CSV table of C-alpha atoms in Angstrom, one decimal:
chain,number,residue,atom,x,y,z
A,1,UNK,CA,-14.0,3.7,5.0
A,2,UNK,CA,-10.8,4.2,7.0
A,3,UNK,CA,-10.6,0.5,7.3
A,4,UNK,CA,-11.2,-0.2,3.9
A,5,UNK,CA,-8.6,2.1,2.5
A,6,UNK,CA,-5.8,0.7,5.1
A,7,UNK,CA,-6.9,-2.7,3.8
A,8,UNK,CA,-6.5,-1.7,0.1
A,9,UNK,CA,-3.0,0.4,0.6
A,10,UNK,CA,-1.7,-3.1,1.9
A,11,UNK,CA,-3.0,-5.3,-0.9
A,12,UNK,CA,-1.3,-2.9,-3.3
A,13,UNK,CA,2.0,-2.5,-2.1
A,14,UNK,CA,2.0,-6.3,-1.9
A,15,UNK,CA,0.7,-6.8,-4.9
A,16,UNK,CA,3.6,-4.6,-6.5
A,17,UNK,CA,6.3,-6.6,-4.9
A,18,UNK,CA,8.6,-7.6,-7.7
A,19,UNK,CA,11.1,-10.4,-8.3
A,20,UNK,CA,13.3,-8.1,-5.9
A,21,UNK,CA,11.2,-8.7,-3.2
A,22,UNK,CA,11.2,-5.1,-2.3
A,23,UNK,CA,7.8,-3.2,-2.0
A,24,UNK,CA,7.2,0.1,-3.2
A,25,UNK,CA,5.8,3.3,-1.3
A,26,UNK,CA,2.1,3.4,-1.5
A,27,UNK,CA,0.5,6.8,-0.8
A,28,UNK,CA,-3.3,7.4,-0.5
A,29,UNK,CA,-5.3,10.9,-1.4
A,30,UNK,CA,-8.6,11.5,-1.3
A,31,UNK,CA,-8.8,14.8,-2.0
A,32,UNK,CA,-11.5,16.4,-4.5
A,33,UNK,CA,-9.5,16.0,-7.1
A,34,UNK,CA,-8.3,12.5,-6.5
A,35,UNK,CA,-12.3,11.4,-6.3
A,36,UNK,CA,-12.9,12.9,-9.6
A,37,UNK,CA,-10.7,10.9,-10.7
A,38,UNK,CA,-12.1,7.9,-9.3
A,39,UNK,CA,-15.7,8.7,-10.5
A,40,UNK,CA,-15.5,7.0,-13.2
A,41,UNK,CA,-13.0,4.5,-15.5
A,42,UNK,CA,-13.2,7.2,-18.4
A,43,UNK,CA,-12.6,10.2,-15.7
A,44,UNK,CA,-9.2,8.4,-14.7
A,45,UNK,CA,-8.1,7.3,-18.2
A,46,UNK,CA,-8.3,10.9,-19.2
A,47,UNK,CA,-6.5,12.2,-16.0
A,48,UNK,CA,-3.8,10.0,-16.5
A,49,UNK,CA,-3.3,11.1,-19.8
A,50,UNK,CA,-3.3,14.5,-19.4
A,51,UNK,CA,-1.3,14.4,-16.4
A,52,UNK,CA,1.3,12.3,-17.8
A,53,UNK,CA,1.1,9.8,-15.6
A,54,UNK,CA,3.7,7.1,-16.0
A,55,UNK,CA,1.3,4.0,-15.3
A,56,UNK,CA,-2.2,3.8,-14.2
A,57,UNK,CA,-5.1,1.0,-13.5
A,58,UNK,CA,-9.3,1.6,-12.4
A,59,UNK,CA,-10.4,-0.7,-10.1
A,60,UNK,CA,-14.1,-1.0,-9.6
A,61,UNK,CA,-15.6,-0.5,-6.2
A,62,UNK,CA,-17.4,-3.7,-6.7
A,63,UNK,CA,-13.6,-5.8,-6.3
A,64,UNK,CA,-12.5,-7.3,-3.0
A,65,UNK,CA,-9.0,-7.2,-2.1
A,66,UNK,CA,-8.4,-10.2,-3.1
A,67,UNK,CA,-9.7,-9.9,-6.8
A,68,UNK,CA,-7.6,-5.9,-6.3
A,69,UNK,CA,-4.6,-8.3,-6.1
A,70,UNK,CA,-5.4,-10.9,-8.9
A,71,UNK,CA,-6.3,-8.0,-11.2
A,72,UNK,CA,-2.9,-5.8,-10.6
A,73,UNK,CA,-1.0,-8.7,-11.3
A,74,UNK,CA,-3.7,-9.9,-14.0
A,75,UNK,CA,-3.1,-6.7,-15.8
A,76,UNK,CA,0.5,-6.3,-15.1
A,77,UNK,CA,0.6,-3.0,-13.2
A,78,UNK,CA,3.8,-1.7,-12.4
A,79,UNK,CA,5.4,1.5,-10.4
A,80,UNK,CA,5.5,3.9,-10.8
A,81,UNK,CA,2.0,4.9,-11.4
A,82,UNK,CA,-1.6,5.4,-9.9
A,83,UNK,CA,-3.9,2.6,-8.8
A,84,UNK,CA,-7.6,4.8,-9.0
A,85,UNK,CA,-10.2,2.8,-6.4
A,86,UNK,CA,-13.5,3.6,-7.9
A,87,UNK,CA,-15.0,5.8,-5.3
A,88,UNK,CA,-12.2,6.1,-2.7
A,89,UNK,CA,-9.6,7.9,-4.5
A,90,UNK,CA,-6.2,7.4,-5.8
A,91,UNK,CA,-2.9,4.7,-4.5
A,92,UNK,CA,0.0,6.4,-6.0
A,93,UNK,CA,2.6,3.9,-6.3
A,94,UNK,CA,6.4,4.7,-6.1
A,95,UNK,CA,10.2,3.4,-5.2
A,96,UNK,CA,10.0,6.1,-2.8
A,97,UNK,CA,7.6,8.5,-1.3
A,98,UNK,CA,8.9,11.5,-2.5
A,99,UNK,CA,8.2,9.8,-5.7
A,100,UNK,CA,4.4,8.7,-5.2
A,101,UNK,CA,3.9,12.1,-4.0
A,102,UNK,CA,4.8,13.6,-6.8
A,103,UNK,CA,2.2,11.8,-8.2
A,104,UNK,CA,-0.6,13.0,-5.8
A,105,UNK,CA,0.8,16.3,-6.4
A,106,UNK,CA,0.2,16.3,-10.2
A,107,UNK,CA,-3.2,15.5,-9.8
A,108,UNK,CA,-4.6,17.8,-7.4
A,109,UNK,CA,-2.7,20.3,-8.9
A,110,UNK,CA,-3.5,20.0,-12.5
A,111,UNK,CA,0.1,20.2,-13.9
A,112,UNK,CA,1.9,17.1,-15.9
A,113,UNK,CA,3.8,14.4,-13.6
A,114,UNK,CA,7.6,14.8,-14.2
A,115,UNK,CA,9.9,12.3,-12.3
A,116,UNK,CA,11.5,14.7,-9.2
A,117,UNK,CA,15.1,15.7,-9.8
A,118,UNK,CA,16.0,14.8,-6.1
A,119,UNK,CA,14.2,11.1,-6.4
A,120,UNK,CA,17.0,9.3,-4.4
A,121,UNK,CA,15.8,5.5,-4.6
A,122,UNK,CA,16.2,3.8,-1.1
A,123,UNK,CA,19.7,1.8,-0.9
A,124,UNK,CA,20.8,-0.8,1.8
A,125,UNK,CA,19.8,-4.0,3.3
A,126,UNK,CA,16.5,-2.6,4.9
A,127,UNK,CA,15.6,-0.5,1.4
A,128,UNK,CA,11.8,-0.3,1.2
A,129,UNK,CA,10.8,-1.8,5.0
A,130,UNK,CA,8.8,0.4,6.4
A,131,UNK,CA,9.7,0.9,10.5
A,132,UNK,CA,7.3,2.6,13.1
A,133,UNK,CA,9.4,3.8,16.1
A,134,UNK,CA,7.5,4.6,19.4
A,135,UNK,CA,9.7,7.3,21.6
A,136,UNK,CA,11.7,8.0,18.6
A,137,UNK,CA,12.1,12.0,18.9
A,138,UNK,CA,15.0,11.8,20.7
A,139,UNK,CA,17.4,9.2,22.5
A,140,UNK,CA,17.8,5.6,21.8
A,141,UNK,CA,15.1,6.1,19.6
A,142,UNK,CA,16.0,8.9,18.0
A,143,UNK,CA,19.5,6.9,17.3
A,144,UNK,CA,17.4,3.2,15.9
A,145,UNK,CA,15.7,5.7,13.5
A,146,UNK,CA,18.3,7.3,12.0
A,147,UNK,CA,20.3,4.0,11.4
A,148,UNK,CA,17.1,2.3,10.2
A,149,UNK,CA,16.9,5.5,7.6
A,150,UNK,CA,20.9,4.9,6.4
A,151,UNK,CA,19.6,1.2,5.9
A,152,UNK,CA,17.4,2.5,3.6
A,153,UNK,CA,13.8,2.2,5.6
A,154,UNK,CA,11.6,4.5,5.5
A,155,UNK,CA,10.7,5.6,9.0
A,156,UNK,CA,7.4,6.4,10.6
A,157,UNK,CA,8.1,8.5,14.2
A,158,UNK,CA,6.1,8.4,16.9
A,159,UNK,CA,6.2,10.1,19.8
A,160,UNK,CA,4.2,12.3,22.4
A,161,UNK,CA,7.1,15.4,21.7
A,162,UNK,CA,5.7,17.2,18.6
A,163,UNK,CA,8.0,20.0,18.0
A,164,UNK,CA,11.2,17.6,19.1
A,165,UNK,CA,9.5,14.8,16.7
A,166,UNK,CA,9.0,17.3,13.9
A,167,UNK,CA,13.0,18.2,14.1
A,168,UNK,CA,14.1,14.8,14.1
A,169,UNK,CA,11.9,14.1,10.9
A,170,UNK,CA,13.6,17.2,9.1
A,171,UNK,CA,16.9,16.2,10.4
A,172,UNK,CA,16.4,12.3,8.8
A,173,UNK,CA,14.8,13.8,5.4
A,174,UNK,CA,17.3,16.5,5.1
A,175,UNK,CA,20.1,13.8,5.6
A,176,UNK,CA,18.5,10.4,3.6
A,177,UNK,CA,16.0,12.3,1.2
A,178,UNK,CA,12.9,14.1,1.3
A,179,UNK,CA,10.0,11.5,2.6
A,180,UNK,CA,12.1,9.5,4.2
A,181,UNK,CA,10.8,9.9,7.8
A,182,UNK,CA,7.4,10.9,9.0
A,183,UNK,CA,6.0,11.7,12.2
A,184,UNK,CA,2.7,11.3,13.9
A,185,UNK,CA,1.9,12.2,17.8
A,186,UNK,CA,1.2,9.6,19.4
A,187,UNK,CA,0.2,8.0,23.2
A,188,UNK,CA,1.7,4.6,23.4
A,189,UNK,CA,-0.6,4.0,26.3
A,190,UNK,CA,-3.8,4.6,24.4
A,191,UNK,CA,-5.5,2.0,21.7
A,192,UNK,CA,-6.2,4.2,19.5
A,193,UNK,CA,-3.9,6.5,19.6
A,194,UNK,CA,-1.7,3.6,18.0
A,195,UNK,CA,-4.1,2.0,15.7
A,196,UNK,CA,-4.0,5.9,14.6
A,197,UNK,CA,-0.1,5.7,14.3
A,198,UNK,CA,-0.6,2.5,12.5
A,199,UNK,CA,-2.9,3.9,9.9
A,200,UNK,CA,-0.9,6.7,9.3
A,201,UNK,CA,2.0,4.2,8.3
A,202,UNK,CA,-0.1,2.7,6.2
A,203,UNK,CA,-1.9,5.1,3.9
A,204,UNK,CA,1.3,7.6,3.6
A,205,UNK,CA,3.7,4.5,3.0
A,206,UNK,CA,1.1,1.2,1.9
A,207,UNK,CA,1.7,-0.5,5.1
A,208,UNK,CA,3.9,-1.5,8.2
A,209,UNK,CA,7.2,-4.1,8.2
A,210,UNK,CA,8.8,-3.3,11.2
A,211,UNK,CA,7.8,-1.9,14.9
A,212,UNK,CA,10.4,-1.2,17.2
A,213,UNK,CA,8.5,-0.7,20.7
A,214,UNK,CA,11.0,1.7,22.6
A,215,UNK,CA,9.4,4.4,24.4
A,216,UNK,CA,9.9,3.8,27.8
A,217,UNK,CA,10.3,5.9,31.4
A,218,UNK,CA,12.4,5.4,34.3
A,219,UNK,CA,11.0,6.1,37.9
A,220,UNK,CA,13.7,4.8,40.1
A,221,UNK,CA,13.1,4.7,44.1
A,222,UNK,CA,13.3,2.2,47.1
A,223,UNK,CA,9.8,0.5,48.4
A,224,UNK,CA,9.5,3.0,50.9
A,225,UNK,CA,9.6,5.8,48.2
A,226,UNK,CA,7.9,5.0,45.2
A,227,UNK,CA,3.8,5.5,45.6
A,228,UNK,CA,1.3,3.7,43.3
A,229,UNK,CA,1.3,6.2,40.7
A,230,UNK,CA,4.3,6.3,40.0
A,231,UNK,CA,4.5,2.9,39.8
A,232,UNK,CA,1.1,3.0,37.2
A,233,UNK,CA,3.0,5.1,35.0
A,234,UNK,CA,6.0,2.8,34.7
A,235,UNK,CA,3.6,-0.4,33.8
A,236,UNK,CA,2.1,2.0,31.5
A,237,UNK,CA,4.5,2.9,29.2
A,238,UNK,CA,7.2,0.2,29.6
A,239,UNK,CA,5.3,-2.9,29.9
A,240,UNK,CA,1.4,-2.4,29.1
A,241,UNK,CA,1.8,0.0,26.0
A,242,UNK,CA,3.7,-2.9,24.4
A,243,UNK,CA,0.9,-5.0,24.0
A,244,UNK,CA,-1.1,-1.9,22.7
A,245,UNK,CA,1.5,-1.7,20.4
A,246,UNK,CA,1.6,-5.1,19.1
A,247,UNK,CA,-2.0,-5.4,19.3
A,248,UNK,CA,-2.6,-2.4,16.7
A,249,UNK,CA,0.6,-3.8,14.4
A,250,UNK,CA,-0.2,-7.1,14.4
A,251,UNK,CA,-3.7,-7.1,12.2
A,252,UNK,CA,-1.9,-4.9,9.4
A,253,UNK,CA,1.0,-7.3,9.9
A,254,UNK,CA,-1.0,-10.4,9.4
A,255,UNK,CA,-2.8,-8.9,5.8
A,256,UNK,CA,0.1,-8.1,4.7
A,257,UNK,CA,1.1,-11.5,5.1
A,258,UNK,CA,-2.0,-13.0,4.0
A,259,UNK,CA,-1.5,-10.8,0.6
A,260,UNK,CA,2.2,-12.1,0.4
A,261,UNK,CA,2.7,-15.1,2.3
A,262,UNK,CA,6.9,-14.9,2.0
A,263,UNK,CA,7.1,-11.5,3.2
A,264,UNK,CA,8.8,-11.5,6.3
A,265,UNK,CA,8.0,-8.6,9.1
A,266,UNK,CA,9.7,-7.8,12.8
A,267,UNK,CA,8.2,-6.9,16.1
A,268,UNK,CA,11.1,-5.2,18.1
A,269,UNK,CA,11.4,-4.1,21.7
A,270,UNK,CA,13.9,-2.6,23.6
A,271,UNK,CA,14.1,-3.9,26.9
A,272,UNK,CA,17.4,-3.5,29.2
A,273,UNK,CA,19.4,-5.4,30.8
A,274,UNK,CA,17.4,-4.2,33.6
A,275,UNK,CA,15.1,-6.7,32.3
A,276,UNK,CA,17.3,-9.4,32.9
A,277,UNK,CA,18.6,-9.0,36.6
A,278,UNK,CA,17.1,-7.1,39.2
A,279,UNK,CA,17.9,-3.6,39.8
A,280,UNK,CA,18.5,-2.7,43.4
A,281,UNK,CA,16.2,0.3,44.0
A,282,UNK,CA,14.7,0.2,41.0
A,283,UNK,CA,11.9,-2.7,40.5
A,284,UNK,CA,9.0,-0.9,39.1
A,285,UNK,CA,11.8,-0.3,35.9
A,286,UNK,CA,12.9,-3.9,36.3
A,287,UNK,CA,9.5,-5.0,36.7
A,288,UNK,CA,8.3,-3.7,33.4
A,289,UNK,CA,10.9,-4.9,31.3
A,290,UNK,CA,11.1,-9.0,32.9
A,291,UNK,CA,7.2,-8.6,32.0
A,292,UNK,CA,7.7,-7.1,28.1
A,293,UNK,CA,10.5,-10.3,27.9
A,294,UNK,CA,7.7,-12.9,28.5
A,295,UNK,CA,5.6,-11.0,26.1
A,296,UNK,CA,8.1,-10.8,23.6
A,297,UNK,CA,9.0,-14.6,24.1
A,298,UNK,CA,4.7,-15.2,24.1
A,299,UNK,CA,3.9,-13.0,21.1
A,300,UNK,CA,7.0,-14.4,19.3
A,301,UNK,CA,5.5,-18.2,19.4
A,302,UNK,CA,2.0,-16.8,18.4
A,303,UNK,CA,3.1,-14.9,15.7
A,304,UNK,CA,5.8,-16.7,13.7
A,305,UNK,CA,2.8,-18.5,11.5
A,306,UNK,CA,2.6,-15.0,9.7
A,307,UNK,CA,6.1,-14.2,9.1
A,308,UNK,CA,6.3,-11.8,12.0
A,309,UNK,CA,9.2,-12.1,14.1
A,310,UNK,CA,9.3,-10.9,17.7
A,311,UNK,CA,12.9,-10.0,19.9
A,312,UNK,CA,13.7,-8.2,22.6
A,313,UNK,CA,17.0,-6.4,22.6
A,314,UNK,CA,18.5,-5.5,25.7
A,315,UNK,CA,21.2,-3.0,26.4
């Protein structure tokens, strides 16, 4: 079911991209409440109602995703409002999450939808992308997702810090608007602890348009110094969790571009110029970032036939 609802978040967010080209928020709920909803067509027509609920459409549980997207835009569907899956639960559609929230709120609840007095509609030239960053509790990371936030993105944090991921989040909401930023633990050396991440991206905001890889460590030492493990850990998180990362992005990636084939999507990691010229005492660094470069350079020529474009930056 998981699957499935990842796989319908994405077609509608996609679906609802207007002549703007930017895409809404799309939260999922499956609460109690939410499935009553969904029971049945005359079970969400009178919830909608009664909850005041701006917009709303049923979709059976018989429809694909691809007829989900012909009938959205069949039936003119637009945010904000509440796409009810038959069976699954509810999609609330908003320009922001603090909107589509609302929405879910409302409903599980059992009070009237009123638009929220602090709705504060994503501004600049990344409003409505949707940006994972890995390591981004604190440092460089930390730094890429507050700019990405003044942009207007909203921001998914990841990170293996809780508490220190947690503040950051508050920090971002508390400066950009509630819902801006979310955070999710994560292990960027384990599968599924990303394909987790990835998820979470996509059923609290309708999908993913941007991951910047940047977690990274820094075990510096001569040969004579540096022992095998340390030099495991390094590969681990600099070079090999990379490719875990782009392998859990890149299937969400690819729907999305298979929903909307001019949407364009970025695969971002932060290298050094470490990875560039050798570092004297320091290879098992420099190692790992010359080895993410040829990914990026590989990944980049595989993926560019779905809109997803691959860089490396390198400070």
């Amino acid at each position: 079911m998981e699957k499935q609802i990842i796989e319908t978040a994405i077609t509608v967010r996609m679906s609802c991209i207007g002549e703007t080209g930017k895409a809404p928020v799309v939260l999922f709920d499956g609460s109690d409440k939410s499935l009553f909803c969904a029971g049945t067509e005359s079970n969400a027509r009178q919830t909608a109602g009664t909850m005041n609920i701006p917009s709303h459409i049923f979709l059976s549980a018989s429809l694909s995703d691809d007829q989900i997207d012909a009938e959205i835009k069949k039936k003119g569907f637009s945010p904000p409002g509440i796409v009810i899956s038959e069976k699954k639960g509810i999609f609330a559609v908003g320009a922001t999450l603090a909107e589509a929230a609302s929405m879910v709120d409302s409903i599980v609840r059992g009070i009237p939808y009123s638009m929220p007095e602090s709705r504060k509609l994503q501004e600049g030239r990344l409003a409505g992308c949707i940006a994972a960053i890995t390591g981004g509790a604190q440092g460089f990371g930390r730094g890429i997702a507050e700019e990405l936030a003044r942009e207007g993105a909203f921001i998914c944090i990841g990170d293996i810090k809780d508490d220190t991921g947690a503040a950051a989040v508050n920090e971002i909401n508390d400066r950009f608007g509630t819902g801006t930023a979310s955070f999710r633990h994560l292990d960027v050396t384990d599968l599924q602890s990303f394909e987790e991440f990835v998820g979470f991206a996509a059923t609290n905001y309708g999908g993913l348009d941007m991951l910047v890889s940047n977690a990274g460590v820094l075990k510096a030492g001569a040969i004579d110094e540096m022992d095998g493990r340390a030099f495991d850990l390094v590969t681990a998180v600099n070079y090999k969790a990379y490719f875990i990362g782009v392998k859990a992005a890149a299937p969400v990636m690819k729907l999305q571009h298979r929903r909307n084939s001019g949407h364009f999507m970025d695969i971002i990691q932060i290298s050094s110029k470490s990875g560039l010229v050798g570092s004297t005492k320091n290879f098992a660094y420099a190692g790992s970032k010359f080895g993410g470069i040829g990914l990026t350079q590989s990944f980049a020529l595989e993926l560019i036939d779905h809109k997803i474009r691959v860089n490396s930056i390198c400070p």
